[in-house]
Coordinates of C-alpha atoms and ligand atoms in Angstrom, one line a residue:
M1 CA 66.8 108.2 -14.4
F2 CA 66.1 108.3 -10.6
D3 CA 68.4 107.3 -7.8
W4 CA 67.1 106.4 -4.4
C5 CA 69.2 107.8 -1.5
E6 CA 72.5 108.3 -3.4
G7 CA 73.9 108.3 -6.9
Y8 CA 76.8 106.0 -7.7
E9 CA 79.5 108.7 -7.2
R10 CA 78.9 109.0 -3.5
L11 CA 78.4 105.3 -3.0
A12 CA 81.4 104.2 -5.0
T13 CA 83.7 103.7 -2.1
V14 CA 81.1 101.7 -0.2
V15 CA 80.4 99.5 -3.2
E16 CA 84.1 99.0 -4.0
A17 CA 84.7 98.0 -0.3
T18 CA 81.9 95.5 -0.6
L19 CA 83.2 94.0 -3.8
E20 CA 86.6 93.7 -2.0
L21 CA 84.9 91.9 0.9
A22 CA 83.5 89.5 -1.6
G23 CA 87.0 88.8 -2.8
E24 CA 86.7 90.5 -6.1
G25 CA 89.7 89.9 -8.3
R26 CA 91.5 88.0 -5.6
E27 CA 92.5 84.4 -5.0
N28 CA 89.2 83.1 -3.9
L29 CA 87.6 83.8 -7.2
A30 CA 90.6 82.1 -8.9
R31 CA 90.4 79.3 -6.4
S32 CA 86.9 78.6 -7.3
G33 CA 88.1 78.1 -10.9
R34 CA 86.0 80.8 -12.4
E35 CA 87.1 83.5 -14.7
D36 CA 88.0 86.7 -12.8
I37 CA 84.7 88.4 -13.3
T38 CA 82.4 89.3 -10.5
R39 CA 78.8 88.6 -10.8
V40 CA 76.6 91.2 -9.3
L41 CA 72.8 91.2 -8.7
D42 CA 71.1 94.6 -8.6
V43 CA 68.0 94.0 -6.3
G44 CA 65.1 96.1 -7.5
C45 CA 67.1 98.3 -10.0
G46 CA 64.5 100.9 -10.9
T47 CA 66.0 103.4 -13.3
S48 CA 69.1 103.9 -11.1
T49 CA 72.5 104.3 -12.6
L50 CA 74.0 101.7 -10.3
A51 CA 73.8 98.7 -12.6
A52 CA 75.4 100.5 -15.5
S53 CA 78.1 102.1 -13.4
L54 CA 79.0 98.7 -11.9
W55 CA 79.1 97.1 -15.3
A56 CA 81.1 99.9 -16.9
S57 CA 84.4 98.8 -15.4
C58 CA 84.0 95.6 -17.5
R59 CA 85.2 93.5 -14.6
R60 CA 81.7 92.6 -13.7
R61 CA 78.6 91.0 -15.1
V62 CA 75.6 92.7 -13.7
H63 CA 72.1 91.3 -13.6
A64 CA 69.5 93.9 -12.7
V65 CA 65.9 92.8 -11.7
D66 CA 62.8 94.8 -10.9
V67 CA 59.1 93.9 -10.5
D68 CA 58.1 96.7 -12.9
P69 CA 58.0 95.5 -16.5
A70 CA 58.0 99.1 -17.9
V71 CA 61.2 99.9 -15.9
I72 CA 63.0 96.7 -17.2
E73 CA 61.9 97.4 -20.8
A74 CA 63.1 101.0 -20.6
M75 CA 66.5 100.0 -19.1
R76 CA 67.0 97.2 -21.5
E77 CA 66.3 99.5 -24.4
S78 CA 68.6 102.3 -23.2
H79 CA 71.4 99.9 -22.4
A80 CA 71.2 97.8 -25.6
G81 CA 74.5 96.4 -26.7
C82 CA 76.0 96.3 -23.2
D83 CA 77.4 92.8 -23.2
G84 CA 77.2 91.3 -19.6
L85 CA 74.6 93.8 -18.4
T86 CA 71.2 92.0 -18.3
W87 CA 67.7 93.0 -17.2
E88 CA 64.9 90.8 -16.0
V89 CA 61.4 91.2 -14.6
V90 CA 61.3 89.5 -11.2
D91 CA 59.0 89.8 -8.2
L92 CA 61.5 89.3 -5.4
T93 CA 58.8 88.4 -2.9
A94 CA 57.7 85.5 -5.0
A95 CA 60.9 84.6 -6.9
G96 CA 61.6 81.2 -5.4
D97 CA 64.6 79.9 -7.3
A98 CA 64.0 82.2 -10.3
L99 CA 67.3 84.0 -9.7
G100 CA 69.2 80.8 -9.6
Q101 CA 71.2 79.2 -6.8
G102 CA 74.7 80.4 -5.8
V103 CA 74.9 82.4 -9.0
F104 CA 76.1 85.8 -7.7
D105 CA 79.1 87.0 -5.7
V106 CA 77.5 90.2 -4.6
A107 CA 73.9 91.5 -4.4
I108 CA 73.2 95.2 -3.9
D109 CA 69.9 96.5 -2.6
K110 CA 69.5 100.2 -2.8
G111 CA 66.0 101.1 -1.5
T112 CA 64.1 98.0 -2.4
L113 CA 64.0 96.7 1.1
D114 CA 63.1 100.2 2.2
F115 CA 60.2 99.9 -0.2
L116 CA 59.2 96.4 0.9
I117 CA 59.4 97.1 4.6
C118 CA 56.5 99.6 4.2
S119 CA 54.3 96.5 3.7
G120 CA 55.7 94.6 6.7
I121 CA 58.4 92.1 7.5
R122 CA 57.1 89.2 5.4
P123 CA 57.9 90.7 2.0
V124 CA 61.4 91.6 3.3
L125 CA 62.0 88.1 4.4
D126 CA 60.6 86.6 1.2
A127 CA 62.9 88.8 -0.9
L128 CA 65.9 88.1 1.4
A129 CA 65.3 84.4 1.1
S130 CA 65.5 84.5 -2.8
V131 CA 68.5 86.9 -2.7
R132 CA 70.3 84.6 -0.2
R133 CA 69.7 81.5 -2.4
S134 CA 71.0 83.4 -5.5
L135 CA 74.3 84.3 -3.7
R136 CA 77.2 82.0 -3.7
E137 CA 78.1 80.6 -0.2
D138 CA 79.9 83.5 1.6
G139 CA 78.7 85.9 -1.1
V140 CA 78.0 89.4 0.1
L141 CA 74.8 91.4 0.3
L142 CA 75.0 95.2 0.5
V143 CA 71.9 97.0 1.9
V144 CA 71.7 100.7 1.2
S145 CA 68.9 102.5 3.0
I146 CA 67.4 105.7 4.2
H147 CA 66.7 104.1 7.5
P148 CA 69.2 104.2 10.4
L149 CA 71.7 101.4 10.5
G150 CA 70.3 100.2 13.8
L151 CA 67.1 99.2 12.1
W152 CA 68.8 96.8 9.7
Q153 CA 71.3 95.6 12.3
A154 CA 68.4 94.7 14.6
L155 CA 66.5 92.9 11.8
F156 CA 69.5 90.9 10.6
A157 CA 70.6 90.0 14.2
A158 CA 67.0 88.8 14.9
L159 CA 67.1 86.8 11.6
A160 CA 70.5 85.3 12.3
A161 CA 69.3 84.2 15.8
S162 CA 65.8 82.9 14.9
A163 CA 66.3 81.5 11.4
P164 CA 69.9 80.7 10.7
A165 CA 69.1 79.3 7.3
L166 CA 67.9 82.8 6.2
G167 CA 70.7 84.4 8.1
F168 CA 73.4 86.8 7.0
D169 CA 76.3 87.9 9.2
E170 CA 77.4 91.6 9.4
L171 CA 80.7 92.4 7.8
A172 CA 80.9 96.2 7.7
S173 CA 78.7 99.2 7.9
W174 CA 78.8 102.8 6.7
S175 CA 76.8 105.9 7.4
L176 CA 76.9 108.6 4.7
E177 CA 76.0 112.0 5.9
A178 CA 73.3 113.2 3.5
Q179 CA 73.9 116.2 1.4
S180 CA 71.3 118.8 1.0
A181 CA 71.8 118.7 -2.8
D182 CA 70.4 115.1 -2.7
S183 CA 67.1 116.3 -1.6
A184 CA 66.2 117.7 -5.0
R185 CA 66.9 114.3 -6.5
T186 CA 65.2 112.1 -3.9
G187 CA 62.2 114.4 -3.6
I188 CA 62.4 114.1 0.2
D189 CA 62.3 117.4 2.0
E190 CA 65.7 118.7 3.1
A191 CA 65.1 118.4 6.9
T192 CA 64.3 114.7 6.5
V193 CA 67.3 114.0 4.3
R194 CA 69.6 115.8 6.7
K195 CA 68.2 113.9 9.7
N196 CA 68.6 110.6 8.0
P197 CA 72.0 109.9 6.6
T198 CA 72.2 107.0 4.1
S199 CA 73.1 103.8 5.8
A200 CA 74.9 100.9 4.2
L201 CA 75.4 97.5 5.7
A202 CA 77.4 94.7 4.1
L203 CA 76.5 91.1 5.2
R204 CA 77.9 87.7 4.4
R205 CA 75.6 84.9 3.4
R206 CA 75.9 82.0 5.8
S207 CA 77.1 78.9 4.2
Q208 CA 74.8 75.9 3.8
E209 CA 77.2 74.0 6.1
E210 CA 76.7 76.5 8.9
A211 CA 72.9 76.4 8.4
D212 CA 72.9 72.6 8.3
S213 CA 75.0 72.4 11.4
L214 CA 72.3 74.4 13.2
E215 CA 69.9 71.7 12.1
V216 CA 67.5 74.1 10.5
D217 CA 66.3 71.5 8.0
R218 CA 64.5 69.9 10.8
V219 CA 61.9 72.7 10.9
S220 CA 59.7 73.5 7.9
S221 CA 60.3 76.7 6.0
D222 CA 56.9 77.9 7.2
Q223 CA 58.0 77.5 10.8
L224 CA 61.3 79.2 10.0
F225 CA 59.6 82.1 8.4
A226 CA 57.1 82.5 11.3
A227 CA 60.0 82.5 13.8
A228 CA 62.0 85.0 11.7
E229 CA 58.9 87.2 11.2
A230 CA 58.2 87.3 15.0
A231 CA 61.8 88.0 15.9
A232 CA 62.4 90.6 13.2
G233 CA 59.0 92.2 14.1
A234 CA 59.9 92.4 17.7
A235 CA 63.3 93.9 16.8
L236 CA 61.7 96.6 14.6
D237 CA 59.1 97.4 17.3
K238 CA 61.9 97.9 19.8
H239 CA 63.9 100.0 17.4
F240 CA 61.0 102.3 16.7
A241 CA 59.8 102.4 20.3
V242 CA 63.2 103.0 22.0
E243 CA 65.9 104.2 19.5
A244 CA 64.0 106.1 16.9
P245 CA 60.6 106.7 18.5
L246 CA 57.6 108.0 16.7
L247 CA 55.5 110.6 18.3
T248 CA 52.8 108.3 19.6
P249 CA 50.1 109.7 21.9
R250 CA 51.9 108.0 24.8
R251 CA 55.3 109.4 23.9
E252 CA 53.7 112.9 23.5
A253 CA 52.2 112.7 27.0
S254 CA 55.5 111.7 28.5
L255 CA 57.4 114.5 26.6
R256 CA 54.9 117.0 27.7
A257 CA 55.4 115.9 31.3
D258 CA 59.2 116.0 31.0
F259 CA 59.1 119.4 29.3
A260 CA 56.9 120.8 32.0
A261 CA 59.2 119.4 34.7
A262 CA 62.2 121.0 33.0
L263 CA 60.4 124.4 32.8
A264 CA 59.5 124.1 36.5
A265 CA 63.1 123.3 37.4
A266 CA 64.2 126.4 35.4
G267 CA 62.2 128.7 37.6
E268 CA 58.7 130.0 38.3
G269 CA 57.0 131.5 35.3
V270 CA 59.5 130.1 32.8
T271 CA 57.7 129.2 29.6
R272 CA 60.6 128.4 27.2
L273 CA 63.6 126.1 27.4
A274 CA 67.0 126.9 25.9
A275 CA 67.5 124.8 22.8
S276 CA 70.2 122.6 24.4
E277 CA 67.9 121.8 27.3
A278 CA 65.0 121.2 24.9
H279 CA 67.2 118.8 22.9
R280 CA 68.0 116.8 26.0
V281 CA 64.3 116.5 27.0
L282 CA 63.1 115.7 23.5
F283 CA 65.9 113.2 22.6
P284 CA 66.7 111.6 26.0
S285 CA 68.5 108.4 24.9
S286 CA 72.1 108.4 23.9
A287 CA 71.1 106.6 20.6
E288 CA 68.8 109.4 19.7
Q289 CA 71.4 112.1 20.6
A290 CA 74.0 110.3 18.5
E291 CA 71.6 110.0 15.6
Y292 CA 70.3 113.6 15.9
P293 CA 72.9 115.7 17.7
L294 CA 72.4 119.2 19.0
D295 CA 74.0 121.0 16.1
L296 CA 71.7 119.5 13.6
F297 CA 68.7 120.3 15.9
L298 CA 69.8 123.9 16.0
E299 CA 70.3 124.0 12.2
D300 CA 66.8 122.5 11.7
L301 CA 65.2 124.9 14.2
T302 CA 66.8 127.9 12.4
A303 CA 65.9 126.6 8.9
Q304 CA 62.3 125.9 9.9
E305 CA 61.9 129.1 12.0
R306 CA 60.3 127.0 14.8
S307 CA 61.9 128.7 17.7
A308 CA 62.5 132.1 19.2
T309 CA 65.9 133.9 19.3
S310 CA 66.5 136.0 22.3
S311 CA 68.3 139.3 22.3
S312 CA 71.4 137.4 23.5
G313 CA 71.2 135.3 20.4
G314 CA 70.2 132.0 22.2
I315 CA 67.5 129.9 20.7
S316 CA 64.6 128.7 22.9
L317 CA 61.4 126.7 22.5
S318 CA 58.0 126.6 24.2
L319 CA 56.3 123.3 24.7
A320 CA 53.9 123.9 21.8
E321 CA 56.8 124.7 19.5
A322 CA 58.6 121.6 20.6
I323 CA 55.6 119.3 19.9
D324 CA 55.1 121.1 16.5
F325 CA 58.7 120.4 15.7
L326 CA 58.5 116.7 16.5
T327 CA 55.2 116.3 14.6
L328 CA 56.7 117.8 11.5
N329 CA 60.1 116.1 11.7
Q330 CA 59.4 112.6 13.0
Ligands
LIG1 C1 62.9 102.9 -3.8 S1 63.1 102.2 -5.4 C2 64.8 101.9 -5.6 C3 65.2 101.8 -7.0 C4 66.7 101.7 -7.3 N1 67.4 100.6 -6.6 C5 67.4 103.0 -6.8 O1 68.5 102.9 -6.1 O2 67.0 104.1 -7.2 C6 62.5 100.5 -5.1 C7 62.5 99.6 -6.4 O3 62.0 98.3 -6.0 C8 61.2 97.8 -7.0 N2 60.4 96.8 -6.4 C9 59.4 96.9 -5.5 N3 58.8 95.8 -5.2 C10 59.6 94.8 -5.8 C11 59.5 93.4 -5.8 N4 58.6 92.7 -5.2 N5 60.4 92.7 -6.6 C12 61.3 93.4 -7.3 N6 61.4 94.8 -7.3 C13 60.6 95.5 -6.6 C14 60.4 99.0 -7.5 O4 59.9 98.8 -8.7 C15 61.5 100.1 -7.4 O5 62.2 100.2 -8.7

């Protein structure tokens, strides 16, 4: 068993809130004339405990899919006899209508979009299109990710604007501070885990009526995908360039210049910046400072021994130490 980002225990409140947003156990399920059982899709289940934990309350039918036949076989075997918990091999990027239409109340993705986005926007859009179709109108998608919330918010906002028929509207978001204990389970080093709290975003599937009212059927789905791909691509580029920048050669040159200017301003012959000043230079935007505040920076510097401590106890960094720190922690 392996769980990406979080096990069920720490996610339970987020998942319960999402089920509530989808109207679990409430009038709207009754109104639709169905039995009071929520149908949940686990999007790329892996060997996570999520599907079985969701099913265990008996109020839910859970259908878990994954592209990996060995994973599905193993999960099916180890959960044999669990009535209402089903497993299926599905490639979400080429699923078409394989998941059915309007079948699920809630779809939960934990880490599969994280995986797919490594190969670009298109696989993410393909998967989202099948998941969207499989959800009932106004059904809810929960995305749980190691990436910052801003990344998914930018992507879904771009999608909603450029391709309403693929669109989801944000309902709620959560940011779960990562715990160092999780690093053993995820295999990601502790500094990275601490820097990247798990984000969770609940979104509502737009109804067909809304999509139709936006006359999206006048454009072909290829045109729609091209527009969505371009808009989501631009949103992600902006995210990585402005809000969570990577240490590109251009950014390194500009940081070097800013660091040198701050040293010069501190006085002649000064070669080190106090950690608080270095933090301001290295993470200049308010978004970066909110995502990676000074106290975490100090903790990481201490843990990684990448700074010097003066006799007065203050931590400081040279330019070389600062660049080393960014290279290792980006
Ligand atoms: C990062 S793991 C997350 C697994 C699980 N949801 C969890 O929380 O631990 C990504 C999962 O997505 C599955 N996956 C990757 N590409 C897929 C695709 N095209 N269709 C369906 N599943 C896919 C992988 O097999 C893997 O189990």
